[in-house]
C-alpha cells in the first residue's frame, strides 16, 4: 500500500488511530483535511504507526499537529508500535512547532492582483464619500450656527486662533525667511551667468507671494496644527468623551470641529501674509549680501515689476487650504477606533492626506489662474 490512509477505532474509553501507507509530504493532500477534522470523545488516544511504510517531516508534522490539538482539549496521546526513528522524528518536529500561528500568505497571480486593485479603489471611494459627508455635516452645522449667534463658542474660537495662529508665527517666520534666503542665493548663482542679477527680485517676489509663502505655511500648519486636532479629538473619542457630549445634548462637530476649522480659516491668511513678508525680507537681505542689490533698489524693483495679483492669488488660496487641513484633521479624528495605536495611525494619515490635498489643490489653482491669464 502506497497511498496514505487511516482509521479511528473506539474501544472501552480509548481511541486508536491506525495509519497505513506512505505518510510523506507528496501525498499528504489526500488525508490532510480528514486529519484536521479528526476528534475523539475518549480520554486516551493511541496513534499506531506499525503499518506506516514511510514517514518524513511533513507526515510527522501532521501527526504532531493532531496530537497537540488533542492534548490542548485534555486528551492523553500515546504512540504505540512506533519505530525509534519514526518516534524520534515526530518528537523533533513537535518541539519545532512555532508558539504563534503564522500569517497566511496572500494569494498571488493576475486575478488576486486585479481583485486587490478593485478593493483598494472601492476603499478609496468609501473614504471620499465619508470625507464629503463629514464636510457637508460641518457646513450644515456652520449654517445653523450663523443664524443662532448665541450658539457661537467665542472662547473656544479665540483659544484655537491663538494656538494655530499666534503660537505658529515663530516657525512660519523662520521657515519663510530661510526660503527667501535660499531662493536669492540659488537665483543669484544662475542669473549671474547671464548678467541678469537684478531679475532675482522678480524671482523672489513671484515665487514667495504666489506660491511658496502660502503653500509652505499650509504644510507647516498641517503638520503642526492638523496633527494636534486629530490627536486631541481622537484621544477624546478613545476616552468616550464624545459619547458623553452627545448624552448631554452637545454636538461634537459644533463644540470641537467648528471652532478649529474656523480658527484655521481666519488665521492661515494672516500667517501666509506674515510668511510673505519674512520671505521677501530674507530674499532682500541675501540679494544685498550676494549681489549688492540695496534694499531701496529691491523695494523699487518690487513695486514696479510685481503685480498685486500675485499677492491676491496667494491670499485666495489660504482659506481653501485652511478648510482642507481643518476638515481632514477632524474627520480623521472621528475615524479613531478604541486604542492609542489608532490615534497615532490616524494622526499620521491626517498629516499625509492634508499635505497631499493641499498640493493637489494648489496645482488646480495654478491651472485655473493660468487659464484666466493671471
XYZ file of C-alpha atoms in Angstrom:
374
model
C 0.000 0.000 0.000
C 1.494 3.334 -1.034
C -1.322 5.868 -0.623
C -1.715 7.079 2.992
C -4.938 6.129 4.766
C -6.085 5.912 8.358
C -8.968 4.792 10.511
C -10.009 5.510 14.068
C -11.156 2.624 16.290
C -13.095 3.196 19.520
C -12.602 0.647 22.316
C -13.615 0.977 26.000
C -12.835 4.638 26.639
C -9.773 4.683 24.409
C -9.431 5.536 20.738
C -6.795 4.196 18.390
C -5.658 5.889 15.188
C -4.180 3.346 12.766
C -2.042 4.758 9.941
C -1.276 2.942 6.689
C 0.904 3.594 3.646
C 3.458 6.287 2.868
C 2.836 9.348 5.053
C 5.107 11.686 3.103
C 4.733 15.301 2.002
C 3.968 14.436 -1.628
C 0.781 12.529 -0.745
C -0.411 14.332 2.401
C -3.129 16.183 0.480
C -5.216 13.001 0.445
C -5.532 12.841 4.246
C -4.754 16.362 5.467
C -8.366 17.578 5.525
C -9.552 14.410 7.332
C -6.738 14.781 9.882
C -7.809 18.357 10.594
C -11.331 17.131 11.428
C -10.291 14.097 13.475
C -11.697 14.178 17.036
C -12.424 11.779 19.879
C -14.611 11.581 22.939
C -12.197 9.280 24.738
C -9.736 10.408 27.379
C -6.916 8.392 25.788
C -5.861 8.495 22.140
C -3.351 5.994 20.778
C -1.535 6.519 17.490
C -0.496 3.208 15.887
C 2.435 3.651 13.490
C 3.173 -0.044 12.874
C 1.684 -0.062 9.342
C 3.464 3.032 8.040
C 5.704 2.334 5.062
C 7.456 5.751 5.084
C 7.384 8.899 7.164
C 9.023 12.282 6.524
C 8.882 15.663 8.272
C 5.613 16.546 6.515
C 3.888 13.443 7.830
C 5.478 13.895 11.261
C 4.162 17.466 11.305
C 0.637 16.200 10.549
C 0.779 13.697 13.415
C 2.349 16.199 15.846
C -0.271 18.823 14.995
C -3.099 16.354 15.637
C -1.528 15.284 18.924
C -1.066 18.904 20.028
C -4.678 19.756 19.208
C -5.997 16.742 21.160
C -3.733 17.435 24.153
C -4.987 21.023 24.237
C -8.518 19.636 24.670
C -7.448 17.411 27.607
C -6.921 14.108 25.759
C -3.894 11.968 26.639
C -1.983 10.966 23.482
C 0.160 7.815 23.291
C 2.264 6.340 20.478
C 2.159 2.564 20.031
C 4.194 0.172 17.901
C 6.307 3.032 16.532
C 9.893 2.535 15.433
C 12.528 4.523 17.261
C 13.319 6.536 14.107
C 9.684 7.478 13.486
C 9.099 8.380 17.118
C 12.259 10.469 17.261
C 11.267 12.357 14.079
C 7.808 13.131 15.485
C 9.317 14.423 18.737
C 11.777 16.668 16.870
C 9.038 18.107 14.674
C 6.720 18.622 17.669
C 9.473 20.505 19.517
C 9.989 22.734 16.463
C 6.367 23.853 16.163
C 6.038 27.671 16.493
C 4.352 29.155 19.529
C 2.261 31.551 17.426
C 0.105 30.890 14.408
C 1.672 32.189 11.207
C 0.028 34.686 8.886
C -1.357 33.121 5.760
C 0.463 34.283 2.651
C -1.645 36.402 0.331
C -2.786 34.746 -2.901
C -0.653 35.553 -5.913
C -1.368 35.843 -9.604
C -3.163 38.135 -12.018
C -6.683 37.687 -10.658
C -5.769 38.307 -6.971
C -3.767 41.356 -8.096
C -6.745 42.743 -10.013
C -9.022 41.959 -7.073
C -6.660 43.854 -4.779
C -6.759 46.887 -7.065
C -10.555 46.753 -7.081
C -10.703 46.533 -3.281
C -8.332 49.482 -2.898
C -10.358 51.521 -5.398
C -13.574 50.736 -3.566
C -11.943 51.650 -0.255
C -10.763 54.994 -1.662
C -14.285 55.643 -2.933
C -15.725 54.934 0.519
C -13.183 57.263 2.133
C -14.024 60.060 -0.323
C -17.745 59.648 0.363
C -17.084 59.662 4.111
C -14.982 62.841 3.850
C -17.580 64.581 1.679
C -20.306 63.567 4.136
C -18.295 64.988 7.031
C -17.688 68.237 5.120
C -21.402 68.514 4.405
C -22.266 67.915 8.047
C -19.782 70.606 9.110
C -21.277 73.089 6.636
C -24.781 72.333 7.921
C -23.671 72.984 11.497
C -21.946 76.205 10.380
C -25.086 77.423 8.590
C -27.231 76.553 11.587
C -24.886 78.380 13.950
C -24.737 81.515 11.776
C -28.472 82.057 12.283
C -28.184 81.443 16.023
C -25.303 83.614 17.287
C -25.927 82.516 20.860
C -24.501 79.102 19.958
C -21.120 80.546 18.923
C -18.342 79.416 21.234
C -16.254 82.559 21.254
C -13.817 81.409 23.937
C -13.020 78.176 22.076
C -12.601 80.058 18.789
C -10.219 82.634 20.275
C -8.259 79.916 22.058
C -7.834 77.951 18.828
C -6.875 81.123 16.932
C -4.112 81.710 19.453
C -2.939 78.101 19.257
C -2.933 77.704 15.456
C -2.069 81.310 14.611
C -0.160 83.340 17.169
C 1.877 80.399 18.506
C 2.828 79.352 14.965
C 4.311 82.736 13.979
C 7.941 81.981 15.035
C 8.280 78.783 12.989
C 6.477 80.309 9.994
C 8.702 83.416 10.030
C 11.885 81.362 10.350
C 10.878 78.973 7.569
C 9.863 81.736 5.180
C 12.955 83.817 5.905
C 15.203 80.854 5.096
C 13.233 80.074 1.936
C 13.762 83.665 0.784
C 17.481 83.378 1.530
C 17.763 80.125 -0.421
C 15.818 81.489 -3.403
C 18.004 84.602 -3.568
C 21.225 82.633 -3.245
C 20.317 79.984 -5.825
C 18.792 82.548 -8.183
C 21.869 84.750 -7.956
C 24.125 81.804 -8.808
C 22.193 81.128 -12.015
C 21.307 84.675 -13.132
C 24.857 85.917 -12.649
C 25.907 83.762 -15.620
C 23.709 85.901 -17.893
C 24.312 89.268 -16.266
C 20.662 89.379 -15.152
C 21.184 89.587 -11.403
C 18.527 92.268 -10.985
C 15.818 89.791 -12.043
C 16.390 87.902 -8.807
C 13.923 90.392 -7.260
C 11.190 89.230 -9.644
C 12.084 85.602 -8.961
C 11.795 86.030 -5.209
C 8.648 88.161 -5.318
C 6.639 85.935 -7.642
C 7.785 82.668 -6.043
C 7.086 83.787 -2.485
C 3.911 85.819 -2.988
C 2.196 83.495 -5.460
C 3.253 80.000 -4.382
C 5.851 79.236 -1.749
C 4.743 81.583 1.002
C 1.227 80.228 1.430
C 1.981 76.653 0.297
C 4.807 76.060 2.776
C 2.831 77.797 5.503
C -0.079 75.418 4.851
C 2.267 72.438 5.005
C 3.682 73.604 8.329
C 0.187 74.199 9.716
C -0.911 70.739 8.518
C 1.985 69.122 10.361
C 1.689 71.290 13.449
C -1.993 72.100 13.970
C -3.659 69.405 11.849
C -1.897 66.639 13.753
C -2.826 68.306 17.051
C -6.502 68.405 16.012
C -6.534 64.713 15.151
C -4.654 63.670 18.285
C -6.756 65.727 20.698
C -10.187 64.839 19.294
C -9.106 61.233 18.660
C -7.987 60.872 22.283
C -11.319 62.253 23.425
C -13.089 59.661 21.305
C -10.974 56.841 22.769
C -11.914 58.027 26.283
C -15.592 58.134 25.177
C -15.843 61.864 25.856
C -17.645 62.381 22.553
C -20.319 59.911 23.620
C -20.630 61.821 26.886
C -21.129 65.057 24.925
C -23.917 63.523 22.881
C -25.531 62.247 26.079
C -25.537 65.821 27.388
C -27.153 67.047 24.172
C -23.978 68.634 22.753
C -22.960 68.228 19.128
C -19.217 67.334 18.898
C -18.980 68.980 15.489
C -20.342 72.244 16.862
C -18.253 72.087 20.042
C -14.957 70.682 18.744
C -14.769 70.783 14.954
C -16.270 74.160 14.055
C -14.003 76.316 16.287
C -10.900 74.582 14.956
C -11.832 74.859 11.287
C -12.898 78.500 11.608
C -9.722 79.351 13.533
C -7.642 77.938 10.683
C -9.691 79.742 8.021
C -9.191 83.041 9.859
C -5.529 82.641 10.823
C -3.956 80.935 7.797
C -4.286 84.021 5.531
C -2.652 86.086 8.293
C 0.139 83.532 8.673
C 0.531 83.474 4.890
C 0.899 87.259 4.771
C 3.482 87.174 7.553
C 5.316 84.396 5.673
C 5.368 86.560 2.530
C 6.915 89.478 4.428
C 9.533 87.227 6.032
C 10.371 85.566 2.695
C 10.804 88.922 0.935
C 12.965 90.169 3.794
C 15.192 87.096 3.605
C 15.478 87.423 -0.172
C 16.279 91.142 0.073
C 18.953 90.510 2.690
C 20.667 87.798 0.634
C 20.381 89.898 -2.557
C 22.133 92.737 -0.745
C 24.890 90.457 0.557
C 25.383 88.319 -2.553
C 24.558 90.712 -5.422
C 24.892 94.155 -3.923
C 21.218 94.956 -4.596
C 20.441 97.615 -1.983
C 17.187 97.468 -0.004
C 15.992 100.629 -1.755
C 16.642 99.167 -5.210
C 14.959 95.924 -4.118
C 11.817 97.782 -2.990
C 11.722 99.884 -6.151
C 12.042 96.830 -8.377
C 9.424 95.028 -6.289
C 6.872 97.860 -6.634
C 7.457 98.462 -10.345
C 7.528 94.880 -11.637
C 5.418 92.804 -9.266
C 1.701 92.723 -9.971
C -0.595 92.935 -6.953
C -2.423 89.900 -8.343
C 0.461 87.661 -7.238
C -0.307 88.567 -3.625
C -4.076 88.312 -4.143
C -3.800 84.838 -5.691
C -1.791 83.616 -2.715
C -4.345 85.053 -0.286
C -7.234 83.462 -2.222
C -5.661 80.047 -1.727
C -5.217 80.461 2.019
C -8.827 79.945 3.246
C -9.255 76.956 0.936
C -6.082 75.327 2.248
C -7.200 76.064 5.812
C -10.611 74.460 5.267
C -8.974 71.363 3.775
C -6.484 70.969 6.635
C -9.053 71.509 9.367
C -11.704 69.274 7.832
C -9.342 66.380 7.065
C -7.753 66.557 10.531
C -11.102 66.484 12.359
C -12.517 63.838 10.005
C -9.574 61.543 10.684
C -10.084 62.077 14.414
C -13.650 60.815 14.045
C -12.322 57.613 12.424
C -10.307 56.649 15.527
C -11.347 53.324 16.985
C -10.598 52.183 20.505
C -6.856 52.460 21.176
C -3.874 54.789 21.404
C -2.351 52.991 18.407
C -5.365 54.017 16.335
C -4.867 57.647 17.413
C -1.255 57.531 16.212
C -2.105 55.942 12.874
C -4.908 58.376 12.114
C -2.747 61.342 13.158
C -0.091 60.288 10.658
C -2.726 59.697 7.987
C -4.234 63.108 8.697
C -0.953 64.924 8.044
C -0.192 62.925 4.890
C -3.662 63.401 3.398
C -3.777 67.105 4.275
C -0.424 67.816 2.633
C -1.352 65.751 -0.428
C -4.689 67.524 -0.872
C -3.144 70.967 -0.333
C -0.535 70.341 -3.025
C -3.137 68.867 -5.395
C -5.490 71.826 -4.911
C -2.568 74.234 -5.369
C -1.863 72.585 -8.725
C -5.524 73.031 -9.705
C -5.362 76.686 -8.692
C -2.263 77.147 -10.858
C -4.044 75.718 -13.897
C -7.184 77.750 -13.175
C -5.391 81.077 -12.831
C -3.222 80.320 -15.869
C -6.388 79.819 -17.920
C -7.640 83.180 -16.648
C -4.371 84.809 -17.665
C -3.460 85.801 -14.109
